[in-house]
Tab-separated table of N, CA and C in Angstrom:
chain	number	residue	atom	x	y	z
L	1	UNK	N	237.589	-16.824	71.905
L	1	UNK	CA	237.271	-17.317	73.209
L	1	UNK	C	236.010	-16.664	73.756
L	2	UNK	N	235.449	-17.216	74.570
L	2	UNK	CA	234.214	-16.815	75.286
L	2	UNK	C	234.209	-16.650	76.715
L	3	UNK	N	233.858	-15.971	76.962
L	3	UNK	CA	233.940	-15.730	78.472
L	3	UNK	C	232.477	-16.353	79.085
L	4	UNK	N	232.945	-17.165	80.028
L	4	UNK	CA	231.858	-17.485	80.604
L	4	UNK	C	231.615	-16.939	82.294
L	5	UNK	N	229.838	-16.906	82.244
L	5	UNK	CA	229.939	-15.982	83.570
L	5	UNK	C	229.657	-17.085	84.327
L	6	UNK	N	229.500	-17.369	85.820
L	6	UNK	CA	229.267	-18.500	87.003
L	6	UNK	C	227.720	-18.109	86.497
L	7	UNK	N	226.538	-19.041	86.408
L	7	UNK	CA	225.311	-18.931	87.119
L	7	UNK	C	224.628	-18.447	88.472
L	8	UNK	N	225.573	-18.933	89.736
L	8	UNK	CA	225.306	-17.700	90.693
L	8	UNK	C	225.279	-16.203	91.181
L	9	UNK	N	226.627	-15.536	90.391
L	9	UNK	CA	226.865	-14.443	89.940
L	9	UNK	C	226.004	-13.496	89.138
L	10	UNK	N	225.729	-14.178	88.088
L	10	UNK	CA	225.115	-13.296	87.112
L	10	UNK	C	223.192	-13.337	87.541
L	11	UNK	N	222.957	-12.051	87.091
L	11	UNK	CA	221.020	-11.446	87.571
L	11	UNK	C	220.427	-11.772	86.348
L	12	UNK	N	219.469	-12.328	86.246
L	12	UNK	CA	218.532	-12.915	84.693
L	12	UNK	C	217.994	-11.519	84.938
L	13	UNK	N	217.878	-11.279	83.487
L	13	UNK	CA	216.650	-10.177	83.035
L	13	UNK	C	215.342	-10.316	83.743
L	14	UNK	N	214.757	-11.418	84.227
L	14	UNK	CA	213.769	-11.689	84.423
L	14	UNK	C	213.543	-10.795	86.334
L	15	UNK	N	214.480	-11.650	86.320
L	15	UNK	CA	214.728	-11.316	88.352
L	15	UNK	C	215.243	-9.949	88.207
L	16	UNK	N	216.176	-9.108	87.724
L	16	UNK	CA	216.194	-7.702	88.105
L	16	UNK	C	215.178	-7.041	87.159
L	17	UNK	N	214.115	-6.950	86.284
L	17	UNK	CA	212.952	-6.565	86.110
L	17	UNK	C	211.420	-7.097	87.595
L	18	UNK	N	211.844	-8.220	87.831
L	18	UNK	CA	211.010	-8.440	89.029
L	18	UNK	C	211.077	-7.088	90.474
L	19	UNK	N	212.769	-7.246	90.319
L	19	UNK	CA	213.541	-6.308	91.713
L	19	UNK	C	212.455	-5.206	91.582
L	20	UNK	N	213.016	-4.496	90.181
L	20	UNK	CA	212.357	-2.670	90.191
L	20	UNK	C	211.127	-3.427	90.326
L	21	UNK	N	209.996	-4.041	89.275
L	21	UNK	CA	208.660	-3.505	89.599
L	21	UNK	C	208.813	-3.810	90.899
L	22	UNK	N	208.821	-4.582	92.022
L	22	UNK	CA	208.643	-4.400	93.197
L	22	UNK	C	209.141	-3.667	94.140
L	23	UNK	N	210.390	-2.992	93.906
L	23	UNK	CA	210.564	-1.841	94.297
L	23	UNK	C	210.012	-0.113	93.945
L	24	UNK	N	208.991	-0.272	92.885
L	24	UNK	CA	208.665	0.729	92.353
L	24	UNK	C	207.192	0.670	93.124
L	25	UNK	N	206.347	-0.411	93.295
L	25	UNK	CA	205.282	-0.875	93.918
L	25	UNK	C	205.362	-0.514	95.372
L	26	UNK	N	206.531	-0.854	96.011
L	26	UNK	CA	206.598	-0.739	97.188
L	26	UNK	C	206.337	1.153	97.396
L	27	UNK	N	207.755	1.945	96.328
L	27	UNK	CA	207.145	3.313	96.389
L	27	UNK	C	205.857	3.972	96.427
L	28	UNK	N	205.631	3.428	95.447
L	28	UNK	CA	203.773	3.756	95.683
L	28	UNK	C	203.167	3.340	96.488
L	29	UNK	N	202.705	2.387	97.059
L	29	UNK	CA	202.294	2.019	98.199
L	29	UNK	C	202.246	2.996	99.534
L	30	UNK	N	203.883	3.389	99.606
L	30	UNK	CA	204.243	4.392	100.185
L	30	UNK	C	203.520	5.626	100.073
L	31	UNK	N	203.977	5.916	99.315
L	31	UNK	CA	202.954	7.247	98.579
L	31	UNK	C	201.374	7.265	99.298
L	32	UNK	N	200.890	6.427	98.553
L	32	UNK	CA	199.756	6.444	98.691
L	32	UNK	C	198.955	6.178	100.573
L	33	UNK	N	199.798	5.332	101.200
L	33	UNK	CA	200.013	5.272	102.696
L	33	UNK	C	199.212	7.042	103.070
L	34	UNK	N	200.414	7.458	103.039
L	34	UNK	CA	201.224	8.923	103.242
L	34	UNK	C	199.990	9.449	102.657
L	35	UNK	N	199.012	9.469	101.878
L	35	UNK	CA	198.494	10.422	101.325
L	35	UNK	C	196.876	10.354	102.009
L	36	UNK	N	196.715	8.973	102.309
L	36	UNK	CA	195.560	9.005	102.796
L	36	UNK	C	195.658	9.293	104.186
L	37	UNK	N	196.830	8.972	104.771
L	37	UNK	CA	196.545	9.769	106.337
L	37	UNK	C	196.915	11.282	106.249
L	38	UNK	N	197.216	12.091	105.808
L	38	UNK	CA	197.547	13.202	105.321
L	38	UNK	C	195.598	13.618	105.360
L	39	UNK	N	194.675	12.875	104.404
L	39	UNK	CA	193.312	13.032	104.197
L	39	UNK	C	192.238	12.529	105.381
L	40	UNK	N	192.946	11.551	105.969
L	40	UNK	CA	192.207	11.148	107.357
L	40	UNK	C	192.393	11.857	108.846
L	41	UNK	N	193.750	12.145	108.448
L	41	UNK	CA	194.188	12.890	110.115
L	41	UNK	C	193.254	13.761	110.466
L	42	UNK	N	192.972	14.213	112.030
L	42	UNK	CA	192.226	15.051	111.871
L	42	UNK	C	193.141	16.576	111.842
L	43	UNK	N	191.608	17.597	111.569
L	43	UNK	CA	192.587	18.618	111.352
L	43	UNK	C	192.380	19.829	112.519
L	44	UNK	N	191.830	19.391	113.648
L	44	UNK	CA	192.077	20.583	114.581
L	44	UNK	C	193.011	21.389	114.790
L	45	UNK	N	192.789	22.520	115.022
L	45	UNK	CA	193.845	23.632	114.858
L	45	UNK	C	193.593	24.680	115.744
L	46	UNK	N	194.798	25.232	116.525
L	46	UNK	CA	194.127	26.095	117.377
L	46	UNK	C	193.667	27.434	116.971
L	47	UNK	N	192.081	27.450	117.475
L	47	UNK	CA	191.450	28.810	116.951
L	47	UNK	C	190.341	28.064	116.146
L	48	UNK	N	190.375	27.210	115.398
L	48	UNK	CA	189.517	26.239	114.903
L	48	UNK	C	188.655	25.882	115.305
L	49	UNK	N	188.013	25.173	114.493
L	49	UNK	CA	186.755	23.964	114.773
L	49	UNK	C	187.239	22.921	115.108
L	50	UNK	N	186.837	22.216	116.387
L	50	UNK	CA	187.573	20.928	116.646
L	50	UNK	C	188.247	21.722	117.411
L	51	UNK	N	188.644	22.381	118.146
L	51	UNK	CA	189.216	23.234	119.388
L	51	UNK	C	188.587	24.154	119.953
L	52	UNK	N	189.928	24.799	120.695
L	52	UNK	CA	189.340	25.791	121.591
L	52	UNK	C	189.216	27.432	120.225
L	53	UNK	N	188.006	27.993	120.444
L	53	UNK	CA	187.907	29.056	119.813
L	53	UNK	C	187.506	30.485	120.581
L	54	UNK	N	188.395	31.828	120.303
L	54	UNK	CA	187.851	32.865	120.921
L	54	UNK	C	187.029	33.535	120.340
L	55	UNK	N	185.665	33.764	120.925
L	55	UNK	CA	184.702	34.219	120.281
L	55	UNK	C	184.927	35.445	120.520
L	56	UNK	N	185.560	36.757	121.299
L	56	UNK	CA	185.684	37.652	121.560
L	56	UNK	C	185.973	38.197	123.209
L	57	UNK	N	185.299	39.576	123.379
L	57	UNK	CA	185.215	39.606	124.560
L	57	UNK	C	183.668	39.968	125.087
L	58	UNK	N	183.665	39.779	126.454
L	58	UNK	CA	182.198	39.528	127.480
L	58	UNK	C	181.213	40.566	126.178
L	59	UNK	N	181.987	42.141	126.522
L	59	UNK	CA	181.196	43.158	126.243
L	59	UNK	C	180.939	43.319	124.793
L	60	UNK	N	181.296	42.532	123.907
L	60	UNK	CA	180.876	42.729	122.566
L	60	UNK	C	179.927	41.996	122.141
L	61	UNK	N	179.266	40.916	122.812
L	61	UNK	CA	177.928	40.717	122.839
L	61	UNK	C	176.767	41.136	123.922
L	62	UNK	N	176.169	41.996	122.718
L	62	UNK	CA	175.132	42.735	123.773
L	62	UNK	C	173.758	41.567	124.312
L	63	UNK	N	173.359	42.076	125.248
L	63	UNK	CA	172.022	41.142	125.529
L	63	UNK	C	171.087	41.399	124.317
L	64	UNK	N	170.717	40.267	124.348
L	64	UNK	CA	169.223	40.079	123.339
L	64	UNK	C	170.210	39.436	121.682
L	65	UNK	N	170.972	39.216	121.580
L	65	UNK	CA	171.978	39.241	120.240
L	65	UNK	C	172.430	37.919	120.187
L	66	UNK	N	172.481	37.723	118.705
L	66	UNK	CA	172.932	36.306	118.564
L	66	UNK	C	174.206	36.863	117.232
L	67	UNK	N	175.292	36.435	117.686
L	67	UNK	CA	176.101	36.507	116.733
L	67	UNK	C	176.546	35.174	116.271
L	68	UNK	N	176.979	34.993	115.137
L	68	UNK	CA	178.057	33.969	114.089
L	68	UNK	C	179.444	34.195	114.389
L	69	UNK	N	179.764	32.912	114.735
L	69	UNK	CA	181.723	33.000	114.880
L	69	UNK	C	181.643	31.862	113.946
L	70	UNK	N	182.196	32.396	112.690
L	70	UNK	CA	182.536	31.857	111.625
L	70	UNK	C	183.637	30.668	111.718
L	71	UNK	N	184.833	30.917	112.597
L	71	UNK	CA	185.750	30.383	112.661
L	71	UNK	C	185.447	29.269	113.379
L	72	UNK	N	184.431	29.094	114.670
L	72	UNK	CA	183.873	28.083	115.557
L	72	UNK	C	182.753	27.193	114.860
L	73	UNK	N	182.260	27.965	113.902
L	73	UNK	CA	180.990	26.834	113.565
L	73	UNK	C	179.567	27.115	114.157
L	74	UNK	N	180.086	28.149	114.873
L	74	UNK	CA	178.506	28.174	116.174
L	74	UNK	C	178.174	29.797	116.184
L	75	UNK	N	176.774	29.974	116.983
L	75	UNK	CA	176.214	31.016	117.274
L	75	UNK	C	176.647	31.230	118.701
L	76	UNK	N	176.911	32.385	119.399
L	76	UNK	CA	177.074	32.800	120.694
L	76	UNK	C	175.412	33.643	120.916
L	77	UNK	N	174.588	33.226	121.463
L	77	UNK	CA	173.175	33.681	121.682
L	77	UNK	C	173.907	34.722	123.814
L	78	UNK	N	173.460	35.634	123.305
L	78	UNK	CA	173.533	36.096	124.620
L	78	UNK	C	172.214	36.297	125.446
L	79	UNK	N	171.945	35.994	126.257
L	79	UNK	CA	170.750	36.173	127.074
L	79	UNK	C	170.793	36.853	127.792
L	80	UNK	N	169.560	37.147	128.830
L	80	UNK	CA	169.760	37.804	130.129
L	80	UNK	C	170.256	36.598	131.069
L	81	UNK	N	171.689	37.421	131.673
L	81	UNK	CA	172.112	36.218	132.432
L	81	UNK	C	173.519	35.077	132.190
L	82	UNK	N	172.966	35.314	130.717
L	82	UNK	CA	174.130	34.503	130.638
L	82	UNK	C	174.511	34.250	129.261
L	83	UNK	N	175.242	33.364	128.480
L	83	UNK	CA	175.342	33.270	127.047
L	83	UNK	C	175.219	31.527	126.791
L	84	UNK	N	174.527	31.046	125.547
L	84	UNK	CA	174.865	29.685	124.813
L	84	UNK	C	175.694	30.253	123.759
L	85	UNK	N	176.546	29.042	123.568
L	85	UNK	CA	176.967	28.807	122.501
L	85	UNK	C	176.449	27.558	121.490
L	86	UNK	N	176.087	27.938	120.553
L	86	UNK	CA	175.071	26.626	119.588
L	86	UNK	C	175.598	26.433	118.311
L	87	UNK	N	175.673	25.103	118.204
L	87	UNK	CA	176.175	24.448	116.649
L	87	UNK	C	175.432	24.877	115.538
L	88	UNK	N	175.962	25.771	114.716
L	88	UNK	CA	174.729	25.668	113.723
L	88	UNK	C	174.789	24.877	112.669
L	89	UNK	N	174.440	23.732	113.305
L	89	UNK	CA	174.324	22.632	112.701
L	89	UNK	C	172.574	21.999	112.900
L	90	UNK	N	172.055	21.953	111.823
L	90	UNK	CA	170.373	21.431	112.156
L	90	UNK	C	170.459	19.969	112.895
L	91	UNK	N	168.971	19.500	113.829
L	91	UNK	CA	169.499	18.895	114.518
L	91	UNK	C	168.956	17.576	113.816
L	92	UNK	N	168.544	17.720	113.251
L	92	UNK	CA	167.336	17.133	111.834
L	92	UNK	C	168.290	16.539	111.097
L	93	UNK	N	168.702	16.956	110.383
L	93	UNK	CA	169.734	15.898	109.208
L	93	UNK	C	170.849	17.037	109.160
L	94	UNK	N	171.491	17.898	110.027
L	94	UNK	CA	173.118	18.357	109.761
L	94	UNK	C	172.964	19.549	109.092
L	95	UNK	N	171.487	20.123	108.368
L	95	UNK	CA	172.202	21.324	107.401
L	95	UNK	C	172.601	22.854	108.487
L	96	UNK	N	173.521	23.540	107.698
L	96	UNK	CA	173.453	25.052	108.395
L	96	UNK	C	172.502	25.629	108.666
L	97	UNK	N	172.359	26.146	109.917
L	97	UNK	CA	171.061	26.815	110.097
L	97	UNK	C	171.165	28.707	110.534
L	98	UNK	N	170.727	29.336	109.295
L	98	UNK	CA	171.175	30.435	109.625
L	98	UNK	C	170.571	31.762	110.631
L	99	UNK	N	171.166	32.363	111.027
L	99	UNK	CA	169.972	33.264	111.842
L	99	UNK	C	169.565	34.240	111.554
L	100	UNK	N	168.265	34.316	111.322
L	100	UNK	CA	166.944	36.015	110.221
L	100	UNK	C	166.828	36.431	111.652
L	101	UNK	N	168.339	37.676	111.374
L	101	UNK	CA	167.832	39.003	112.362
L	101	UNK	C	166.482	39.864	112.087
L	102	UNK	N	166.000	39.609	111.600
L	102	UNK	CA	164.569	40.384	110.922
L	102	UNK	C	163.572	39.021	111.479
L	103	UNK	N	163.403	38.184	112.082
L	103	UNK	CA	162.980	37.136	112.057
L	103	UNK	C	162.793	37.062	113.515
L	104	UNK	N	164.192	36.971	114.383
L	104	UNK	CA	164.502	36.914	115.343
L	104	UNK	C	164.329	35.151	116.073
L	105	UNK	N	165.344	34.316	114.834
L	105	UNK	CA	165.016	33.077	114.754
L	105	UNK	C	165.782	32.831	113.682
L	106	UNK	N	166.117	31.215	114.126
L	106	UNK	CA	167.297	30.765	112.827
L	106	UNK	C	165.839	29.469	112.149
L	107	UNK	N	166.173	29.351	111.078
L	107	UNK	CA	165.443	28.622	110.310
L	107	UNK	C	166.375	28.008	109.220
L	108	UNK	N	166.093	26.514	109.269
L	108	UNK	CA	166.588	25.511	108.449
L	108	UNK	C	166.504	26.083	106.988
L	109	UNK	N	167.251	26.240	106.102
L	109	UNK	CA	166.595	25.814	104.458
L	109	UNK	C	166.327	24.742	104.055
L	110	UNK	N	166.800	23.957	105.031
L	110	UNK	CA	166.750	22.425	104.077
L	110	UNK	C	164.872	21.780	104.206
L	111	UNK	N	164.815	21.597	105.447
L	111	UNK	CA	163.183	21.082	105.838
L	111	UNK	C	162.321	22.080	106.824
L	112	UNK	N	162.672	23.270	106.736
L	112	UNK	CA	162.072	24.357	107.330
L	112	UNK	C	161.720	24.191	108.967
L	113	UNK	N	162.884	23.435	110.007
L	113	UNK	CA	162.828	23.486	111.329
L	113	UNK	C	163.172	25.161	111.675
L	114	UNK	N	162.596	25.518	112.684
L	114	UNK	CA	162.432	26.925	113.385
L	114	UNK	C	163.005	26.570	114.714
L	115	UNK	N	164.049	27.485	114.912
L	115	UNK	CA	164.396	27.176	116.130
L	115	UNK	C	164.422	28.914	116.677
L	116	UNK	N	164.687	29.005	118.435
L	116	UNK	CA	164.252	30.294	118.558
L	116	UNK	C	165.906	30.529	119.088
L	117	UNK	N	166.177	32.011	120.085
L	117	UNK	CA	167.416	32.120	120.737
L	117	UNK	C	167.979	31.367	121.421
L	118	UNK	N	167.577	31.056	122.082
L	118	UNK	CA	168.088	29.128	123.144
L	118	UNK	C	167.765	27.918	122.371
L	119	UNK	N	167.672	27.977	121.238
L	119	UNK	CA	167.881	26.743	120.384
L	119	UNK	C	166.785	25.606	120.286
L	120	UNK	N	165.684	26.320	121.101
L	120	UNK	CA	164.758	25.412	121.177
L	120	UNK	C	163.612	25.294	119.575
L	121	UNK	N	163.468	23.781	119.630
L	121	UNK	CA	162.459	24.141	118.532
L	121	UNK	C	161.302	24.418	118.587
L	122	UNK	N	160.836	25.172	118.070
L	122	UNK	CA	159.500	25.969	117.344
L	122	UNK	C	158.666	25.577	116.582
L	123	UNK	N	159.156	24.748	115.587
L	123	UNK	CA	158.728	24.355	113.943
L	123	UNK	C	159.761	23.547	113.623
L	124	UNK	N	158.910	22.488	112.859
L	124	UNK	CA	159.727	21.836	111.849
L	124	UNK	C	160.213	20.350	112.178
L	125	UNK	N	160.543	19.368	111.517
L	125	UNK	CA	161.176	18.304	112.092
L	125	UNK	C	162.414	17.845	112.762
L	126	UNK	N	163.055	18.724	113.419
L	126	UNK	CA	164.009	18.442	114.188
L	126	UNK	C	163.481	18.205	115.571
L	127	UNK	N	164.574	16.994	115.812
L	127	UNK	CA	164.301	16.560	116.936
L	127	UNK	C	164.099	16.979	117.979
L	128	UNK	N	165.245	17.433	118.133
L	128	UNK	CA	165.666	18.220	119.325
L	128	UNK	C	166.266	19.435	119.514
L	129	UNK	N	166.731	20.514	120.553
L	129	UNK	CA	167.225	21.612	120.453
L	129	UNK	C	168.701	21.659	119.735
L	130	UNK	N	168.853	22.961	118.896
L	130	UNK	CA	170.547	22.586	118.666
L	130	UNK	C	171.544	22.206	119.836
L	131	UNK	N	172.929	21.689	119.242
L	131	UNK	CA	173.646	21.426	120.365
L	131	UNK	C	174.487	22.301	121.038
L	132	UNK	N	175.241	22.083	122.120
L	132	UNK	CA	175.985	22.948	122.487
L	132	UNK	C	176.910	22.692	123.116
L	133	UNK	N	178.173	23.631	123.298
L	133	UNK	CA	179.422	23.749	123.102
L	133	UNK	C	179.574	24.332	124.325
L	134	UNK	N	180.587	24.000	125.085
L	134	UNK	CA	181.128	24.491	126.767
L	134	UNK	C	181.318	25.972	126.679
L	135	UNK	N	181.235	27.410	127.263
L	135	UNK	CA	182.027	28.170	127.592
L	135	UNK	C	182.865	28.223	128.576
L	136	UNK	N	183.731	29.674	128.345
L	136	UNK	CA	184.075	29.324	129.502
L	136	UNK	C	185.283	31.060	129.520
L	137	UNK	N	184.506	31.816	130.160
L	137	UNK	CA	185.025	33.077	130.503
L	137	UNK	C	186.722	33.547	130.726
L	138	UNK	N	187.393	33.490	130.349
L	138	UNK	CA	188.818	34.038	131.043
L	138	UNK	C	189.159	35.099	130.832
L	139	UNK	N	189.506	36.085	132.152
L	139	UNK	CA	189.696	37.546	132.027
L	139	UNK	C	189.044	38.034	130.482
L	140	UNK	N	187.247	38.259	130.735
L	140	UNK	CA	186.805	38.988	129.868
L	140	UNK	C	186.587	38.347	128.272
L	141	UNK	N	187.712	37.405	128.007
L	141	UNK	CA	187.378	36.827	127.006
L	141	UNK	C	186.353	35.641	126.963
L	142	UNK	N	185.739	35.453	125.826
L	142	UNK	CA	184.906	34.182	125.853
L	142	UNK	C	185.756	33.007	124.869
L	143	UNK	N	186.050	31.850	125.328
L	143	UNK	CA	186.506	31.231	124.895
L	143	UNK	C	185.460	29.883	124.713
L	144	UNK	N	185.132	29.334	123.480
L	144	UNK	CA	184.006	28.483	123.373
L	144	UNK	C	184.699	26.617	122.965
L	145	UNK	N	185.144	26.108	123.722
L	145	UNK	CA	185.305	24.487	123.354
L	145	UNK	C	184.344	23.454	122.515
L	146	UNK	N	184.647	23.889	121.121
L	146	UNK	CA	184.271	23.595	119.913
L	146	UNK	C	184.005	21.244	119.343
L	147	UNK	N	185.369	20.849	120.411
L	147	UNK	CA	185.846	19.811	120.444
L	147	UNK	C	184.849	18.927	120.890
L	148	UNK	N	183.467	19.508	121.770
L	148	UNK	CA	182.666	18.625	122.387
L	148	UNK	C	181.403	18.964	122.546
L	149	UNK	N	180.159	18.973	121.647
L	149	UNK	CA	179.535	19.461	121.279
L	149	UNK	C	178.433	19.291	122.167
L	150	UNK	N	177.250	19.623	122.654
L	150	UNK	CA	176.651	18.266	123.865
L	150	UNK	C	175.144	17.819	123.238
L	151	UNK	N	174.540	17.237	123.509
L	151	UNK	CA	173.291	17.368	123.150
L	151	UNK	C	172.319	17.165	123.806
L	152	UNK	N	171.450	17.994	123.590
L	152	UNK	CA	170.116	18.168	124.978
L	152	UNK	C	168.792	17.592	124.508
L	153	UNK	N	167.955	17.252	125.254
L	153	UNK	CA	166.446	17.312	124.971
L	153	UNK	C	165.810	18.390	124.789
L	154	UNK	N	166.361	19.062	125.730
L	154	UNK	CA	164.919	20.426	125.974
L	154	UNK	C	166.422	21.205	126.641
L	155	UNK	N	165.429	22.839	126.415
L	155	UNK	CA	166.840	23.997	127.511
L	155	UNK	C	166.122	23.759	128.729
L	156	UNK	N	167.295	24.313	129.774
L	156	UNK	CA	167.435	24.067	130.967
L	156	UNK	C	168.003	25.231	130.980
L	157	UNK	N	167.934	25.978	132.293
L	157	UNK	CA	168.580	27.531	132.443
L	157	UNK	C	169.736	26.916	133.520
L	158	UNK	N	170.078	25.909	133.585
L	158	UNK	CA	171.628	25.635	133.998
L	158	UNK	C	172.494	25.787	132.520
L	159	UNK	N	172.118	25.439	131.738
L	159	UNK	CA	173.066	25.795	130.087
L	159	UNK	C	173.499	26.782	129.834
L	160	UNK	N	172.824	27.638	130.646
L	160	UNK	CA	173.529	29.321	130.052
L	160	UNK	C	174.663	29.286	131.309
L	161	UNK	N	176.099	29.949	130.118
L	161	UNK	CA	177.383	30.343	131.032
L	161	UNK	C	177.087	31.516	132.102
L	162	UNK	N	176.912	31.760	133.014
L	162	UNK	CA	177.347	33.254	133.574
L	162	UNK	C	178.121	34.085	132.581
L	163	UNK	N	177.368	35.574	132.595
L	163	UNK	CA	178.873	36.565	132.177
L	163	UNK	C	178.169	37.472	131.106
């Protein structure tokens, strides 16, 4: 005797090989979803770039001094009067622009723009002055808002923070 199965009942090879690959497709898909926003999100973080960053306190930048906060992205230039904070980012095509304490001036490597302590240019093909980043003093600390960078034509001695 033979057993026979109903036709509605029974799954063809064909249709539950269809099921998985499309359930295996759908996984990946997934996956891959998941992986590119994982690579797109942004990644601000506090203390970061793309946030708020503490550059220190008032008294550890002396007048006349330009220090690197590695963690911000930027130079804290202290002046008489007051402090910028500047992207060192060239304003020319984006490269790092580092600052020759022996120099007393940051200079491009990439196309040799010269910029001086207030970010103004000196030399070179950049447009305009580097950009800059809000301070903003609280009890003694300097805290620099990394998130909004601004961009100027020329300095103005309203740009420098008090402090």
């Amino acid at each position: 005797m033979t057993a026979q199965t109903s036709p509605k009942s029974a799954v063809s090879r064909r249709q539950f090989l269809a099921a998985v690959w499309g359930a295996a497709l759908a996984v990946l898909s997934g996956q891959a979803a998941a992986g590119l926003w994982q690579f797109l999100k942004p990644v601000a973080q506090a203390g970061g770039f793309g946030g708020r960053v503490r550059a220190g306190r008032v008294e550890e930048f002396l007048p006349g001094t330009v220090s690197h906060i590695g963690a911000g992205r930027f130079f804290l230039s202290r002046l008489d009067g007051g402090m910028l904070a500047m992207w060192h980012r060239c304003t020319h095509l984006g490269c790092t622009v580092p600052w020759l304490e022996a120099e007393g001036r940051f200079n491009c490597p990439c196309h040799g723009s010269i910029f001086n302590t207030r970010g103004e240019v000196l030399a070179g093909p950049a447009p305009r002055p580097l950009d800059l980043f809000p301070i903003e003093i609280v009890e003694g600390e300097v805290w620099v808002d990394t998130s909004r960078p601004t961009e100027r034509a020329r300095f103005d001695s309203s740009q420098i923070t008090p402090g």
